[in-house]
Short mmCIF file of C-alpha atoms and ligand atoms in Angstrom, two decimals:
data_model
loop_
_atom_site.label_atom_id
_atom_site.label_comp_id
_atom_site.label_asym_id
_atom_site.label_seq_id
_atom_site.Cartn_x
_atom_site.Cartn_y
_atom_site.Cartn_z
CA UNK A 1 259.51 273.72 203.96
CA UNK A 2 261.55 270.70 205.14
CA UNK A 3 264.45 270.34 202.70
CA UNK A 4 266.62 267.22 202.39
CA UNK A 5 270.13 267.18 203.80
CA UNK A 6 272.99 264.82 202.89
CA UNK A 7 276.35 264.21 204.57
CA UNK A 8 279.89 264.37 203.30
CA UNK A 9 282.59 261.86 204.23
CA UNK A 10 283.68 263.74 207.42
CA UNK A 11 280.08 264.10 208.60
CA UNK A 12 279.60 267.71 207.47
CA UNK A 13 276.14 268.33 206.10
CA UNK A 14 275.35 269.53 202.60
CA UNK A 15 271.92 270.69 201.39
CA UNK A 16 270.13 267.98 199.45
CA UNK A 17 269.33 270.29 196.52
CA UNK A 18 271.19 273.28 195.09
CA UNK A 19 270.91 275.96 192.45
CA UNK A 20 273.00 275.76 189.28
CA UNK A 21 274.37 279.04 187.95
CA UNK A 22 275.65 278.17 184.47
CA UNK A 23 273.40 280.42 182.46
CA UNK A 24 275.89 282.88 181.06
CA UNK A 25 275.36 281.83 177.45
CA UNK A 26 271.58 282.30 177.67
CA UNK A 27 271.03 284.98 180.25
CA UNK A 28 272.63 288.22 181.28
CA UNK A 29 274.81 287.49 184.38
CA UNK A 30 272.70 289.93 186.39
CA UNK A 31 269.59 287.84 185.65
CA UNK A 32 271.42 284.81 187.05
CA UNK A 33 272.58 286.67 190.17
CA UNK A 34 269.04 288.00 190.79
CA UNK A 35 267.86 284.38 190.60
CA UNK A 36 270.45 283.49 193.25
CA UNK A 37 268.94 286.14 195.55
CA UNK A 38 265.40 284.90 194.90
CA UNK A 39 266.52 281.33 195.47
CA UNK A 40 268.20 282.09 198.82
CA UNK A 41 265.11 283.97 199.98
CA UNK A 42 263.02 280.93 199.01
CA UNK A 43 265.18 278.49 200.97
CA UNK A 44 267.98 277.32 198.63
CA UNK A 45 271.23 277.05 200.55
CA UNK A 46 273.62 275.37 198.08
CA UNK A 47 274.79 277.52 195.15
CA UNK A 48 276.87 275.80 192.44
CA UNK A 49 279.24 278.40 190.95
CA UNK A 50 282.31 278.22 188.71
CA UNK A 51 284.90 280.72 187.56
CA UNK A 52 284.14 279.95 183.91
CA UNK A 53 280.44 280.84 184.27
CA UNK A 54 281.55 284.46 184.21
CA UNK A 55 279.13 285.62 186.91
CA UNK A 56 280.95 285.10 190.23
CA UNK A 57 281.48 288.86 190.86
CA UNK A 58 277.72 289.49 190.57
CA UNK A 59 276.84 286.45 192.66
CA UNK A 60 279.39 287.76 195.19
CA UNK A 61 277.43 291.03 195.44
CA UNK A 62 274.32 289.04 196.29
CA UNK A 63 276.08 286.83 198.87
CA UNK A 64 277.57 289.91 200.49
CA UNK A 65 274.17 291.63 200.57
CA UNK A 66 272.51 288.58 202.16
CA UNK A 67 275.19 287.89 204.76
CA UNK A 68 275.69 291.52 205.82
CA UNK A 69 271.99 292.25 206.24
CA UNK A 70 271.41 291.86 209.98
CA UNK A 71 267.65 291.66 209.41
CA UNK A 72 268.11 288.64 207.14
CA UNK A 73 268.21 285.38 209.13
CA UNK A 74 270.52 283.69 206.59
CA UNK A 75 274.16 283.68 207.73
CA UNK A 76 277.27 282.64 205.82
CA UNK A 77 277.37 279.40 207.83
CA UNK A 78 273.89 278.51 206.55
CA UNK A 79 275.08 278.60 202.95
CA UNK A 80 277.05 275.97 201.04
CA UNK A 81 278.97 277.63 198.24
CA UNK A 82 280.68 275.60 195.53
CA UNK A 83 283.16 276.89 192.96
CA UNK A 84 285.42 275.24 190.39
CA UNK A 85 288.87 275.68 188.92
CA UNK A 86 288.66 275.96 185.14
CA UNK A 87 290.69 273.97 182.60
CA UNK A 88 293.10 276.82 181.89
CA UNK A 89 294.16 277.03 185.54
CA UNK A 90 295.44 273.56 186.35
CA UNK A 91 298.93 272.92 187.68
CA UNK A 92 301.33 274.20 190.28
CA UNK A 93 300.76 277.94 190.20
CA UNK A 94 297.30 278.57 188.85
CA UNK A 95 295.03 276.57 191.17
CA UNK A 96 295.82 278.84 194.13
CA UNK A 97 295.41 281.96 191.98
CA UNK A 98 292.10 280.71 190.62
CA UNK A 99 290.72 279.83 194.06
CA UNK A 100 291.69 283.15 195.63
CA UNK A 101 290.15 284.98 192.64
CA UNK A 102 286.87 283.09 193.10
CA UNK A 103 286.95 283.90 196.83
CA UNK A 104 287.50 287.56 196.01
CA UNK A 105 284.77 287.60 193.37
CA UNK A 106 282.29 285.75 195.57
CA UNK A 107 283.31 287.96 198.53
CA UNK A 108 283.88 284.96 200.77
CA UNK A 109 286.53 283.91 203.25
CA UNK A 110 286.17 280.24 202.41
CA UNK A 111 284.42 277.96 199.95
CA UNK A 112 282.46 274.97 201.18
CA UNK A 113 283.53 272.88 198.21
CA UNK A 114 286.13 273.54 195.53
CA UNK A 115 286.05 271.31 192.47
CA UNK A 116 288.38 270.54 189.55
CA UNK A 117 285.85 271.33 186.80
CA UNK A 118 287.20 268.91 184.15
CA UNK A 119 290.16 266.52 184.31
CA UNK A 120 291.71 268.07 181.19
CA UNK A 121 294.20 270.92 181.41
CA UNK A 122 293.18 272.90 178.37
CA UNK A 123 291.30 275.94 177.24
CA UNK A 124 288.48 276.73 174.86
CA UNK A 125 287.15 280.14 173.98
CA UNK A 126 283.53 281.14 174.61
CA UNK A 127 281.09 279.86 171.98
CA UNK A 128 283.57 277.44 170.41
CA UNK A 129 281.83 275.30 167.76
CA UNK A 130 281.54 271.52 168.32
CA UNK A 131 284.33 270.62 165.93
CA UNK A 132 286.75 273.04 167.53
CA UNK A 133 290.17 271.56 168.10
CA UNK A 134 292.25 273.83 170.25
CA UNK A 135 295.99 273.62 169.62
CA UNK A 136 296.47 274.23 173.35
CA UNK A 137 294.20 271.38 174.36
CA UNK A 138 295.94 268.78 176.51
CA UNK A 139 295.01 265.18 177.19
CA UNK A 140 294.38 263.81 180.65
CA UNK A 141 297.68 262.69 182.17
CA UNK A 142 297.42 261.31 185.67
CA UNK A 143 300.70 262.83 186.90
CA UNK A 144 299.60 266.27 185.70
CA UNK A 145 296.21 265.86 187.30
CA UNK A 146 297.97 264.99 190.58
CA UNK A 147 299.90 268.28 190.39
CA UNK A 148 296.54 270.02 190.33
CA UNK A 149 295.15 267.81 193.08
CA UNK A 150 298.14 268.51 195.36
CA UNK A 151 297.27 272.21 195.09
CA UNK A 152 293.65 271.43 195.91
CA UNK A 153 294.86 269.56 199.02
CA UNK A 154 296.96 272.57 200.05
CA UNK A 155 293.95 274.86 199.72
CA UNK A 156 292.02 272.53 202.03
CA UNK A 157 294.87 272.31 204.54
CA UNK A 158 295.21 276.11 204.55
CA UNK A 159 291.48 276.55 205.21
CA UNK A 160 290.59 278.35 201.99
CA UNK A 161 288.13 275.56 201.23
CA UNK A 162 286.31 273.10 203.51
CA UNK A 163 286.07 270.27 200.97
CA UNK A 164 287.66 269.42 197.64
CA UNK A 165 286.07 267.50 194.82
CA UNK A 166 286.17 266.38 191.23
CA UNK A 167 283.86 266.66 188.24
CA UNK A 168 283.48 264.87 184.93
CA UNK A 169 285.66 261.98 186.09
CA UNK A 170 285.45 258.34 185.05
CA UNK A 171 286.08 255.28 187.23
CA UNK A 172 289.62 254.67 185.86
CA UNK A 173 290.58 258.30 186.53
CA UNK A 174 289.08 258.23 190.03
CA UNK A 175 290.79 254.93 190.81
CA UNK A 176 294.17 256.48 190.10
CA UNK A 177 293.35 259.60 192.10
CA UNK A 178 292.13 257.63 195.10
CA UNK A 179 295.33 255.59 195.06
CA UNK A 180 297.64 258.62 195.08
CA UNK A 181 295.78 261.34 196.97
CA UNK A 182 296.38 262.45 200.54
CA UNK A 183 292.93 264.00 200.84
CA UNK A 184 290.05 262.13 199.22
CA UNK A 185 287.50 263.98 197.11
CA UNK A 186 284.36 264.68 199.16
CA UNK A 187 282.14 264.89 196.08
CA UNK A 188 282.13 264.17 192.37
CA UNK A 189 279.97 266.42 190.19
CA UNK A 190 278.64 264.44 187.25
CA UNK A 191 275.85 264.47 184.69
CA UNK A 192 272.88 262.64 186.22
CA UNK A 193 269.26 262.55 185.07
CA UNK A 194 266.79 259.73 184.45
CA UNK A 195 268.06 259.02 180.92
CA UNK A 196 271.71 259.13 182.06
CA UNK A 197 272.02 257.45 185.43
CA UNK A 198 275.68 256.33 185.21
CA UNK A 199 275.00 253.42 187.62
CA UNK A 200 278.59 252.10 187.74
CA UNK A 201 280.18 255.47 188.45
CA UNK A 202 277.38 256.39 190.84
CA UNK A 203 277.85 253.14 192.83
CA UNK A 204 281.64 253.49 192.76
CA UNK A 205 281.40 256.98 194.27
CA UNK A 206 278.97 255.87 196.94
CA UNK A 207 281.15 252.90 197.90
CA UNK A 208 284.07 255.27 198.44
CA UNK A 209 281.92 257.78 200.30
CA UNK A 210 282.30 260.37 197.55
CA UNK A 211 278.98 262.21 197.29
CA UNK A 212 277.54 262.34 193.75
CA UNK A 213 276.34 265.84 192.85
CA UNK A 214 274.11 265.58 189.79
CA UNK A 215 274.39 268.28 187.15
CA UNK A 216 271.86 268.84 184.36
CA UNK A 217 269.27 267.04 186.54
CA UNK A 218 266.44 268.05 184.20
CA UNK A 219 268.28 266.98 181.07
CA UNK A 220 269.51 270.53 180.50
CA UNK A 221 266.68 271.39 178.06
CA UNK A 222 268.29 274.67 177.02
CA UNK A 223 271.96 273.67 177.11
CA UNK A 224 274.35 275.25 174.63
CA UNK A 225 273.83 274.26 171.01
CA UNK A 226 277.49 273.25 170.75
CA UNK A 227 276.88 270.30 173.08
CA UNK A 228 273.89 268.92 171.20
CA UNK A 229 273.82 266.03 168.77
CA UNK A 230 270.73 265.06 166.73
CA UNK A 231 270.01 261.91 168.77
CA UNK A 232 269.68 263.82 172.04
CA UNK A 233 266.42 263.36 173.88
CA UNK A 234 265.07 265.44 176.69
CA UNK A 235 264.32 263.12 179.59
CA UNK A 236 261.44 265.29 180.78
CA UNK A 237 259.51 264.05 177.72
CA UNK A 238 259.99 260.39 178.60
CA UNK A 239 256.68 258.50 178.89
CA UNK A 240 257.57 256.99 182.26
CA UNK A 241 258.52 260.36 183.74
CA UNK A 242 255.41 262.10 182.42
CA UNK A 243 253.05 259.34 183.52
CA UNK A 244 254.50 259.37 187.06
CA UNK A 245 254.20 263.16 187.00
CA UNK A 246 250.53 262.93 185.98
CA UNK A 247 249.76 260.42 188.75
CA UNK A 248 251.15 262.82 191.37
CA UNK A 249 249.90 266.03 189.75
CA UNK A 250 253.52 267.16 189.31
CA UNK A 251 255.61 268.69 186.53
CA UNK A 252 258.02 266.15 184.92
CA UNK A 253 260.93 268.27 186.18
CA UNK A 254 259.72 267.66 189.72
CA UNK A 255 259.79 263.89 189.13
CA UNK A 256 263.41 264.14 187.94
CA UNK A 257 264.33 265.98 191.14
CA UNK A 258 262.45 263.65 193.49
CA UNK A 259 264.14 260.70 191.77
CA UNK A 260 267.56 262.34 192.19
CA UNK A 261 267.19 263.07 195.91
CA UNK A 262 265.71 259.66 196.70
CA UNK A 263 268.44 257.88 194.77
CA UNK A 264 271.09 259.59 196.93
CA UNK A 265 272.54 262.35 194.76
CA UNK A 266 272.36 266.13 195.18
CA UNK A 267 270.67 267.73 192.14
CA UNK A 268 271.60 271.30 191.18
CA UNK A 269 268.89 272.45 188.72
CA UNK A 270 269.34 275.81 187.02
CA UNK A 271 266.55 278.33 186.54
CA UNK A 272 266.07 282.07 186.61
CA UNK A 273 262.28 281.87 186.81
CA UNK A 274 260.63 282.33 190.18
CA UNK A 275 257.89 279.80 189.48
CA UNK A 276 260.37 277.10 188.46
CA UNK A 277 262.75 277.84 191.33
CA UNK A 278 259.91 277.33 193.76
CA UNK A 279 258.46 274.29 192.03
CA UNK A 280 261.90 272.61 192.07
CA UNK A 281 262.27 273.25 195.78
CA UNK A 282 258.75 272.08 196.55
CA UNK A 283 259.40 268.88 194.59
CA UNK A 284 262.06 267.66 197.01
CA UNK A 285 260.15 268.61 200.15
CA UNK A 286 256.88 266.91 199.17
CA UNK A 287 255.65 263.33 199.20
CA UNK A 288 258.30 260.87 197.92
CA UNK A 289 258.00 258.57 194.92
CA UNK A 290 257.09 254.97 195.69
CA UNK A 291 259.62 252.12 195.50
CA UNK A 292 257.80 250.86 192.39
CA UNK A 293 258.11 254.27 190.73
CA UNK A 294 261.80 254.41 191.58
CA UNK A 295 262.22 250.94 190.02
CA UNK A 296 260.29 252.03 186.92
CA UNK A 297 262.56 255.07 186.56
CA UNK A 298 265.61 252.79 186.46
CA UNK A 299 264.30 251.53 183.11
CA UNK A 300 264.37 255.04 181.63
CA UNK A 301 268.18 255.05 181.61
CA UNK A 302 269.33 255.06 177.99
CA UNK A 303 272.98 255.98 178.59
CA UNK A 304 272.11 259.28 176.96
CA UNK A 305 275.05 261.58 177.76
CA UNK A 306 274.10 265.15 176.89
CA UNK A 307 277.20 267.08 177.95
CA UNK A 308 279.83 265.37 175.82
CA UNK A 309 282.61 267.88 176.35
CA UNK A 310 283.51 267.66 172.69
CA UNK A 311 284.91 271.19 172.71
CA UNK A 312 287.81 269.82 174.75
CA UNK A 313 288.99 267.39 172.08
CA UNK A 314 292.64 267.43 171.19
CA UNK A 315 294.44 265.83 168.30
CA UNK A 316 295.06 262.53 170.07
CA UNK A 317 291.38 262.23 171.04
CA UNK A 318 289.26 262.90 167.97
CA UNK A 319 286.08 261.34 169.29
CA UNK A 320 284.24 262.70 172.37
CA UNK A 321 283.98 259.08 173.62
CA UNK A 322 287.75 259.17 174.20
CA UNK A 323 287.22 261.88 176.81
CA UNK A 324 285.11 259.47 178.83
CA UNK A 325 287.40 256.44 178.41
CA UNK A 326 284.63 254.72 176.44
CA UNK A 327 286.70 253.69 173.44
CA UNK A 328 289.26 251.81 175.49
CA UNK A 329 291.68 252.65 178.19
CA UNK A 330 292.09 255.88 180.07
CA UNK A 331 293.07 258.64 177.62
CA UNK A 332 296.66 259.81 177.89
N1 NAP B 1 280.42 270.31 186.45
C1 NAP B 1 280.07 270.50 185.20
O1 NAP B 1 280.85 270.26 184.25
C2 NAP B 1 278.70 271.01 184.89
C3 NAP B 1 278.18 270.85 183.60
C4 NAP B 1 276.89 271.32 183.34
C5 NAP B 1 276.15 271.91 184.36
N2 NAP B 1 276.69 272.09 185.60
C6 NAP B 1 275.93 272.72 186.71
O2 NAP B 1 274.63 272.13 186.78
C7 NAP B 1 273.63 273.15 186.69
C8 NAP B 1 272.37 272.61 186.07
O3 NAP B 1 272.62 272.04 184.80
P1 NAP B 1 272.00 272.63 183.45
O4 NAP B 1 271.78 274.09 183.60
O5 NAP B 1 272.86 272.15 182.34
O6 NAP B 1 270.66 271.83 183.27
P2 NAP B 1 269.26 271.60 184.05
O7 NAP B 1 269.31 272.14 185.42
O8 NAP B 1 268.95 270.18 183.84
O9 NAP B 1 268.28 272.42 183.14
C9 NAP B 1 268.16 273.81 183.24
C10 NAP B 1 267.03 274.30 182.37
O10 NAP B 1 265.81 273.67 182.78
C11 NAP B 1 264.79 274.62 182.84
N3 NAP B 1 263.99 274.38 184.06
C12 NAP B 1 264.39 274.55 185.34
N4 NAP B 1 263.39 274.22 186.20
C13 NAP B 1 262.35 273.87 185.42
C14 NAP B 1 261.02 273.45 185.73
N5 NAP B 1 260.60 273.32 186.99
N6 NAP B 1 260.19 273.19 184.69
C15 NAP B 1 260.62 273.31 183.42
N7 NAP B 1 261.86 273.70 183.06
C16 NAP B 1 262.72 273.97 184.07
C17 NAP B 1 265.44 275.97 182.94
O11 NAP B 1 264.70 276.81 182.12
P3 NAP B 1 264.75 278.43 182.17
O12 NAP B 1 265.98 278.76 181.40
O13 NAP B 1 263.51 278.75 181.47
O14 NAP B 1 264.81 278.86 183.60
C18 NAP B 1 266.85 275.77 182.49
O15 NAP B 1 267.12 276.35 181.26
C19 NAP B 1 274.34 274.25 185.88
O16 NAP B 1 273.68 275.49 185.99
C20 NAP B 1 275.73 274.21 186.50
O17 NAP B 1 275.71 274.90 187.75
C21 NAP B 1 277.95 271.61 185.89
#
């Protein structure tokens, strides 16, 4: 199977599709780590991990098993492993600690990409309800974010990680980072699916040679209840997506993934089911969508943000729109 490949700003290659591993609130972590093994055997090479997903030690067992098995053709250098520093580990001391813990858990000597998971230094407990306001929650403050970023740069300079990146950023936040950083982010992980295309942020990233990695590429049909609001739609049920899928004899999920790869982002769909893992991989290796279909899919965008991050609200930001700088200026 010929899988797509993209390139990062220094020319390094990155697989054009990856596997998401945030399933800890729906599946036993061992189910997720078994899916990682199945996925690698099938041909997935990019695995999107995070400390907060609570399954890095089990995924580490799998990575160790794969890389140590001399009969398995997959070597460490064939894999592209991503991890992320969680909101409770920002700042001068904790970024290093968090990265070395992820390396230990994942049983790796280096990460291919290390990401600041959210731009907010705060904490929320597992299963927090949507209206949860954590007294420890902290707003985004550029100077504080830069303290975290400086540590990310050190990790890169010291060789613990090959690339550093951001996630859940907005254009105003990225503008400030780009102005003050020594090392530019190689990638920005952001919500991207046909009903939430974020064209301005997407174009901004591409102009700066920051690769967009698209999370929830299928519209996260089984995302945590706490992130849902009644007006949420699942993009896989969109008429345009389903009619294109019918024309090609595909599943709507496969159309979402073809669209993502052809648009220029790296989708990281999550699944623990063998059939779906394979169908997602086959989608991006098969016949592409036509230019007309790609144009038609642009019309599906309804600015429908699914992952609102409302559990990170603090007293000064009572509305989830504040987190995304939608209500006005950058939140401080
Ligand atoms: N940086 C961030 O802040 C952030 C935020 C959210 C997500 N992420 C990353 O992005 C990854 C993916 O996002 P996500 O899990 O929210 O959403 P998603 O990948 O859009 O959706 C995952 C769900 O879609 C279902 N699915 C997968 N393939 C399918 C297919 N071919 N046909 C039908 N259904 C299919 C899966 O069902 P089953 O459960 O039945 O397998 C799974 O529950 C996460 O796992 C995580 O790694 C990052």
